[in-house]
PDB file of C-alpha atoms in Angstrom:
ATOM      1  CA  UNK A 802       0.000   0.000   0.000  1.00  0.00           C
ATOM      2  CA  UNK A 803       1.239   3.739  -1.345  1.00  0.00           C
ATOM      3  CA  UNK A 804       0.125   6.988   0.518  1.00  0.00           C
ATOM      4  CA  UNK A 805       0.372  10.047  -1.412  1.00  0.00           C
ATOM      5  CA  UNK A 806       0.316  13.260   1.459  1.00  0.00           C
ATOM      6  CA  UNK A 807      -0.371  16.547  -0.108  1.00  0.00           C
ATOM      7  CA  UNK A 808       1.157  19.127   2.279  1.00  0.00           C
ATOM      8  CA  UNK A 809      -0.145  22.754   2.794  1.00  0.00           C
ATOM      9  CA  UNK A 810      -1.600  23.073  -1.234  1.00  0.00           C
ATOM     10  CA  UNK A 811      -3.686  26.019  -0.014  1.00  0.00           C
ATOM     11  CA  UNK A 812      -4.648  29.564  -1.493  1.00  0.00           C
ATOM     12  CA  UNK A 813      -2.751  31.463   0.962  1.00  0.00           C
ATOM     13  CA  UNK A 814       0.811  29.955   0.025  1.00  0.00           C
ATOM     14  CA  UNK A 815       0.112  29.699  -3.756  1.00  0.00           C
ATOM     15  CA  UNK A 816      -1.704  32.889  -4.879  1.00  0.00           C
ATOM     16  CA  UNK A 817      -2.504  34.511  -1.149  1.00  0.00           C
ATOM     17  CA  UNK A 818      -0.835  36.330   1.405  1.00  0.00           C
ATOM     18  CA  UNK A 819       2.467  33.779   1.421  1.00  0.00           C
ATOM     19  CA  UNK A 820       2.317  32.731  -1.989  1.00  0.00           C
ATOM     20  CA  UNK A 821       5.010  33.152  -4.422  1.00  0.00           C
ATOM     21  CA  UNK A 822       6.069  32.406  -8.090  1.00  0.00           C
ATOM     22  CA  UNK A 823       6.139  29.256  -9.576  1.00  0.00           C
ATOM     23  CA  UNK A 824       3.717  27.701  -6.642  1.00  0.00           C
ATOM     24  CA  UNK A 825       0.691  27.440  -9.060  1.00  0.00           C
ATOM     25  CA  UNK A 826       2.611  24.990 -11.591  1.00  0.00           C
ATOM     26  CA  UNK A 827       2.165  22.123  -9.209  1.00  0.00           C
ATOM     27  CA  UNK A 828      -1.686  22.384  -9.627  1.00  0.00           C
ATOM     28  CA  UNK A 829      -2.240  20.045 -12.094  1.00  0.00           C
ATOM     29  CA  UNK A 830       0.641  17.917 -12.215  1.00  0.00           C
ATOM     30  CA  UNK A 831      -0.344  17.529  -8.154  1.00  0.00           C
ATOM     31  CA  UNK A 832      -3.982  17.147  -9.254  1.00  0.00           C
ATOM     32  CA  UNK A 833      -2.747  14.360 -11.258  1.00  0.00           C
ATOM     33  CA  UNK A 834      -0.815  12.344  -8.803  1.00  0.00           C
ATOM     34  CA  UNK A 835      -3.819  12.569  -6.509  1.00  0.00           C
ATOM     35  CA  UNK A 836      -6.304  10.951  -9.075  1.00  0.00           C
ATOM     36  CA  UNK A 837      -3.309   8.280  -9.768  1.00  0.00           C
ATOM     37  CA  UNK A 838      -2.994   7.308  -6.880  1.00  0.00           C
ATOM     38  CA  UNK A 839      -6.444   6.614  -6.028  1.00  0.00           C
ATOM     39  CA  UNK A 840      -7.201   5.271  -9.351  1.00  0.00           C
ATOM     40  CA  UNK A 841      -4.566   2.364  -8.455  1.00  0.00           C
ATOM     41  CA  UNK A 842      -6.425   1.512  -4.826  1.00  0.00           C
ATOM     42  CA  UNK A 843      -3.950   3.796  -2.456  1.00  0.00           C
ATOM     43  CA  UNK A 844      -4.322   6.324   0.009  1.00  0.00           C
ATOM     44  CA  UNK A 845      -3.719  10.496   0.023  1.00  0.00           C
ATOM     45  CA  UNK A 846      -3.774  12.723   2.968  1.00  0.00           C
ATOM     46  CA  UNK A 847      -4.237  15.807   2.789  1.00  0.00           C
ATOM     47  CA  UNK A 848      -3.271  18.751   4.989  1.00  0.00           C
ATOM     48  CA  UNK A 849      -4.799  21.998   5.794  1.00  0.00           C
ATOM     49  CA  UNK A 850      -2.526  24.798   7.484  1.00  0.00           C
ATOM     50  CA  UNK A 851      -4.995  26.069   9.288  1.00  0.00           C
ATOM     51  CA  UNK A 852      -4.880  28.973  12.125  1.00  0.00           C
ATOM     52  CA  UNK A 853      -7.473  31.348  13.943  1.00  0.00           C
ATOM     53  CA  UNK A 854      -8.459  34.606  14.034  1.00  0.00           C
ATOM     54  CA  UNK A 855      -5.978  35.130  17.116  1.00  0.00           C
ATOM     55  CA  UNK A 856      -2.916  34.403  14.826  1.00  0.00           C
ATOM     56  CA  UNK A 857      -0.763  37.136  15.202  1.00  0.00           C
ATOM     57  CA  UNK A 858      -0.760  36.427  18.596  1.00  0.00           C
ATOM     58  CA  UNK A 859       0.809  33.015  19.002  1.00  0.00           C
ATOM     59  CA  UNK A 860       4.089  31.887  18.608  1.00  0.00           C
ATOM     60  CA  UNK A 861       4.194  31.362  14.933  1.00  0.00           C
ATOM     61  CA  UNK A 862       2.638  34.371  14.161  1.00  0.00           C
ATOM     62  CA  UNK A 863       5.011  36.628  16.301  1.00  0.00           C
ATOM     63  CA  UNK A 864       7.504  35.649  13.964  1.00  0.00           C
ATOM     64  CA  UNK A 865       6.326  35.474  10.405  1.00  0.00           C
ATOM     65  CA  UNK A 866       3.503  38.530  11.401  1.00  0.00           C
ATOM     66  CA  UNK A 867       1.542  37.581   8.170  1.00  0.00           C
ATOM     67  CA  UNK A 868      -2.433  36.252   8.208  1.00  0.00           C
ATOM     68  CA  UNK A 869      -2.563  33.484   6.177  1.00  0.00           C
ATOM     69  CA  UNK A 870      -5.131  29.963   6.120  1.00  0.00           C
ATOM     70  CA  UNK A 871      -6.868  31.297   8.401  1.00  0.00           C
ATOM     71  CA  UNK A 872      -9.960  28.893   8.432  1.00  0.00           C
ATOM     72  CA  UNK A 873     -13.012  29.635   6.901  1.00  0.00           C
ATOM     73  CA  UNK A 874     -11.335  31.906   4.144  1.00  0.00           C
ATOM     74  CA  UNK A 875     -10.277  31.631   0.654  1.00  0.00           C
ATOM     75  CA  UNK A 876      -6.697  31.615   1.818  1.00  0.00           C
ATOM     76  CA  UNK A 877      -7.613  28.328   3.837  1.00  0.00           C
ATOM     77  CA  UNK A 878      -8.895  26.675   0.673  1.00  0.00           C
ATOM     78  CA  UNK A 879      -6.742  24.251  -1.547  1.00  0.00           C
ATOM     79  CA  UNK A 880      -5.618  25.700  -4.299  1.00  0.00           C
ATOM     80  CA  UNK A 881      -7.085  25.507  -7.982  1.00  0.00           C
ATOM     81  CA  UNK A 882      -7.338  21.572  -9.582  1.00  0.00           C
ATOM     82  CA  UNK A 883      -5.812  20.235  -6.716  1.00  0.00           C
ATOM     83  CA  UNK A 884      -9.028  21.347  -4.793  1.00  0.00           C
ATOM     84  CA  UNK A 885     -11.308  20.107  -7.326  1.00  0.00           C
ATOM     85  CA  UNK A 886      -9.821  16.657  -7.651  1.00  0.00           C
ATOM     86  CA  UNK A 887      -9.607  16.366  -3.640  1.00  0.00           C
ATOM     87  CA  UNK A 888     -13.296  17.530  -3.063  1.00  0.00           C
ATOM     88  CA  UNK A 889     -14.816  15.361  -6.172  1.00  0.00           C
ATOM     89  CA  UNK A 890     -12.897  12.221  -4.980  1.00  0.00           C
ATOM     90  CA  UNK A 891     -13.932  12.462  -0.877  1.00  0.00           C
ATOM     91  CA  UNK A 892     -17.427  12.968  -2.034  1.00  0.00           C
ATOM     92  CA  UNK A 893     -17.400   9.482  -3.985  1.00  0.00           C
ATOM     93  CA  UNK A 894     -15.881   8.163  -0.665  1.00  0.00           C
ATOM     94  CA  UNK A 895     -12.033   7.858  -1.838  1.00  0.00           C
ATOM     95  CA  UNK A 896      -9.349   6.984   0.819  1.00  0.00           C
ATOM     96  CA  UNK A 897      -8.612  10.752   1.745  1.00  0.00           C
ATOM     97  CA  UNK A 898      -7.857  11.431   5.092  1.00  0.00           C
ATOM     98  CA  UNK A 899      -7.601  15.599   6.062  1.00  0.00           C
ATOM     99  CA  UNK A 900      -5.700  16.968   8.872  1.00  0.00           C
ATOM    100  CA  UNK A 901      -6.010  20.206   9.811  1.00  0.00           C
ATOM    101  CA  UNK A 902      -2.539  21.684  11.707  1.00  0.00           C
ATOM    102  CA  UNK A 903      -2.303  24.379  13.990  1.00  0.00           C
ATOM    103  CA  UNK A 904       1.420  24.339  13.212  1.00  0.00           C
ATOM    104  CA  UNK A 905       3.814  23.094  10.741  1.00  0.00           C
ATOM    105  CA  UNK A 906       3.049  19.218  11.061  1.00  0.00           C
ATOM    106  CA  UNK A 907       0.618  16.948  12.133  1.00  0.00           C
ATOM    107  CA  UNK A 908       0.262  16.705  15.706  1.00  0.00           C
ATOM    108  CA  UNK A 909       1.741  13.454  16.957  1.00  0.00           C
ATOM    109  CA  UNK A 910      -1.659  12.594  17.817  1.00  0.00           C
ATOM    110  CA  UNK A 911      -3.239  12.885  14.543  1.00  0.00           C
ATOM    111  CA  UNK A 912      -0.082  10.865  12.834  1.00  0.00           C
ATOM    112  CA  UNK A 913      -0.516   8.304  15.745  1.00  0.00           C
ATOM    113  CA  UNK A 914      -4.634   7.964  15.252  1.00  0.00           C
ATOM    114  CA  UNK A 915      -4.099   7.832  11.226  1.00  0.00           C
ATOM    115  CA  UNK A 916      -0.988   4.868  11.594  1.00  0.00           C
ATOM    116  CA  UNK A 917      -3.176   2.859  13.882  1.00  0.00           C
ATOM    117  CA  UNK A 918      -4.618   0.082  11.343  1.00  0.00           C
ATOM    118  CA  UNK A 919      -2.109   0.667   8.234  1.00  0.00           C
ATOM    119  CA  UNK A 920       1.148   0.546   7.316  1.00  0.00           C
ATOM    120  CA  UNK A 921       2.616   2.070   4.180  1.00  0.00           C
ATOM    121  CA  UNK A 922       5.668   0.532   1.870  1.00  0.00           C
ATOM    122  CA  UNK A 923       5.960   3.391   0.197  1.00  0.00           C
ATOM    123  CA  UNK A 924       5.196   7.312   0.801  1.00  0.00           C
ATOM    124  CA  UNK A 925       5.372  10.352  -1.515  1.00  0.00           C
ATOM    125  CA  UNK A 926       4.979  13.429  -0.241  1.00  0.00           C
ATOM    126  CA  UNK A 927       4.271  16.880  -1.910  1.00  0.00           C
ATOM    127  CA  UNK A 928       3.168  20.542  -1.197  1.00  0.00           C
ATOM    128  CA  UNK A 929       4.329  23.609   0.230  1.00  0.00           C
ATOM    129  CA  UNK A 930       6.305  24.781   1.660  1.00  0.00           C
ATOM    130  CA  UNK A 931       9.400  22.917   1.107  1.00  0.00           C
ATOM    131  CA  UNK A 932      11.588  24.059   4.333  1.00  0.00           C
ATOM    132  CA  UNK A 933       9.042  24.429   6.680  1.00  0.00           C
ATOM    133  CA  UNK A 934       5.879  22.268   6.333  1.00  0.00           C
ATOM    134  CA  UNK A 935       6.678  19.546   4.188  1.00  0.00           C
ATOM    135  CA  UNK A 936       9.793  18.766   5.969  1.00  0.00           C
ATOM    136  CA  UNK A 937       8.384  18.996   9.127  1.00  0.00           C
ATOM    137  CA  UNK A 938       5.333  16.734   7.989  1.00  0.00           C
ATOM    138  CA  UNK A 939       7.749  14.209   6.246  1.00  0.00           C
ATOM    139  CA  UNK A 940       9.848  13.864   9.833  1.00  0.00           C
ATOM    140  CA  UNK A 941       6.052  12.912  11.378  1.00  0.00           C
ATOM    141  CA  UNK A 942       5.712  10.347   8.689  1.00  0.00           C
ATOM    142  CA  UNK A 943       9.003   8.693   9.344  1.00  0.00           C
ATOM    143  CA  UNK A 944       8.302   8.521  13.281  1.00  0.00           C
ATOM    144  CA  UNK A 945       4.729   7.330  12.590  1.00  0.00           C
ATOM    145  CA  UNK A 946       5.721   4.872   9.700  1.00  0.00           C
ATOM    146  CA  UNK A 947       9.299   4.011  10.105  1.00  0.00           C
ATOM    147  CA  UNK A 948       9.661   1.389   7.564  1.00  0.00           C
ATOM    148  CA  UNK A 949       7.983   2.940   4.879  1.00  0.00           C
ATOM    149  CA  UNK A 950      10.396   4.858   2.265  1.00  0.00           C
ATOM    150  CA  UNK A 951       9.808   8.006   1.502  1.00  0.00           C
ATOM    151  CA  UNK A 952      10.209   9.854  -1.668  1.00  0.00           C
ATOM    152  CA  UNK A 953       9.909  13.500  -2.637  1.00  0.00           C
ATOM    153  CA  UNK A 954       9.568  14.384  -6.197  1.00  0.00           C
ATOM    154  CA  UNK A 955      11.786  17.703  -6.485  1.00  0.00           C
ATOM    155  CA  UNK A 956       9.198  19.340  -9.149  1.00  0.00           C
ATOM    156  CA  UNK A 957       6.314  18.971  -6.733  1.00  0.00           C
ATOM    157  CA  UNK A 958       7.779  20.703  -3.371  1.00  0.00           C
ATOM    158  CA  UNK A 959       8.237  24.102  -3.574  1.00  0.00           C
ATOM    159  CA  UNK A 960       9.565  27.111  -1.703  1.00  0.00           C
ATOM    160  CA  UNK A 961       9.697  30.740  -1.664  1.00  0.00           C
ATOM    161  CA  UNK A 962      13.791  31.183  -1.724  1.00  0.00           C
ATOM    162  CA  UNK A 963      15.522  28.797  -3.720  1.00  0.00           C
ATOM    163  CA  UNK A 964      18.498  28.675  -1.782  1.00  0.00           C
ATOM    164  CA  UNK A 965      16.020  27.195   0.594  1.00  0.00           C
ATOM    165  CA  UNK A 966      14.763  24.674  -1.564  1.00  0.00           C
ATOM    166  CA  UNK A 967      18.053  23.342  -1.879  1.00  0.00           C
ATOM    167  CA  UNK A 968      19.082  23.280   1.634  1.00  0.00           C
ATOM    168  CA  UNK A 969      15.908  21.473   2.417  1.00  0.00           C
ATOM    169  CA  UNK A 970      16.173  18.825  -0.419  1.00  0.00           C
ATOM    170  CA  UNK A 971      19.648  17.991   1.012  1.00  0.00           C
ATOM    171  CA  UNK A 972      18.353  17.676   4.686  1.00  0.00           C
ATOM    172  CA  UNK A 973      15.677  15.590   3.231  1.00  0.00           C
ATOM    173  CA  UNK A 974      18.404  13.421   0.976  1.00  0.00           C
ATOM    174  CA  UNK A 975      20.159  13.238   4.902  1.00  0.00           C
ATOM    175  CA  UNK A 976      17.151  11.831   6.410  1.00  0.00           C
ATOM    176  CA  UNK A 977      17.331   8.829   4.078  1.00  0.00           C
ATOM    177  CA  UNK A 978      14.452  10.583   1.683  1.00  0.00           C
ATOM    178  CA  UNK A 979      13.971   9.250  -1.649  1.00  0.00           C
ATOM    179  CA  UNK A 980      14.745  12.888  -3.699  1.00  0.00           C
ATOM    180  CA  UNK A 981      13.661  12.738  -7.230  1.00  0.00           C
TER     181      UNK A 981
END
């Protein structure tokens, strides 16, 4: 069994308040790897950065002072095709879990609830933002699935800086991440 995990694919970091260029190519090609995926009997999860009104006042947003996914916005949304494809398959009942964060990954009790009753031979993870969520999502998925590989398509992770994006591709490459 595969999982697919679609990290932080949301308004707010593509066109919104933290988005940036080259964010919205991912749509479809992302769009596409979801429908794959289920199409061959495996499982995506999908995660919503998602914050409150009070934003500015916790810890994350005392240092990056920007709104963004707050929930119940546009921002909060997923972006474009990707939300299309995620909304039209979890209304025909498709294996797609949803986490909504309060931070950059998963709580270890969501990660724990979700690994419960399945194991995974083989993860791929992609989203935004490379250095910062999808990192810190793909370090939950090794603790809650450590025998699974994991494998990060370069062309479907994304940051703002791409000095960044190649820092964080060789921390993931140092984590024993598959990087494509």
């Amino acid at each position: 069994m595969k999982l697919l995990a679609v990290i932080d694919y949301q308004v707010d970091f593509v066109s919104g308040s933290l988005g940036f260029p080259g964010a919205e190519e991912m749509d479809r090609p992302i769009a596409r790897r979801i429908r794959k995926v289920l199409e061959e009997g495996d499982q995506v999860l999908v995660t919503y950065d998602t914050h409150g009104t009070d934003y500015l006042n916790t810890r994350e947003g005392l240092s990056l002072p920007v709104p963004h996914c707050i929930q119940g916005t546009e921002g909060w949304e997923l972006y474009g095709e990707v939300r299309k494809t995620v909304e039209e398959n979890r209304k025909k009942g498709m294996p797609i879990t949803v986490f909504r964060k309060g931070t950059f990954g998963a709580s270890p009790e969501s990660y724990a609830a979700f690994s419960k009753d399945r194991s995974f031979e083989e993860i791929e993870v992609v989203g935004l933002v490379t250095n910062i969520c999808v990192i810190s999502n793909i370090c939950c998925l090794q603790a809650a699935f450590p025998e699974a590989r994991i494998k990060v398509d370069a062309s479907l992770v994304k940051t703002f800086d791409p000095r960044l994006q190649t820092a964080a591709l060789e921390v993931l490459k140092g984590l024993q991440v598959a990087v494509l």
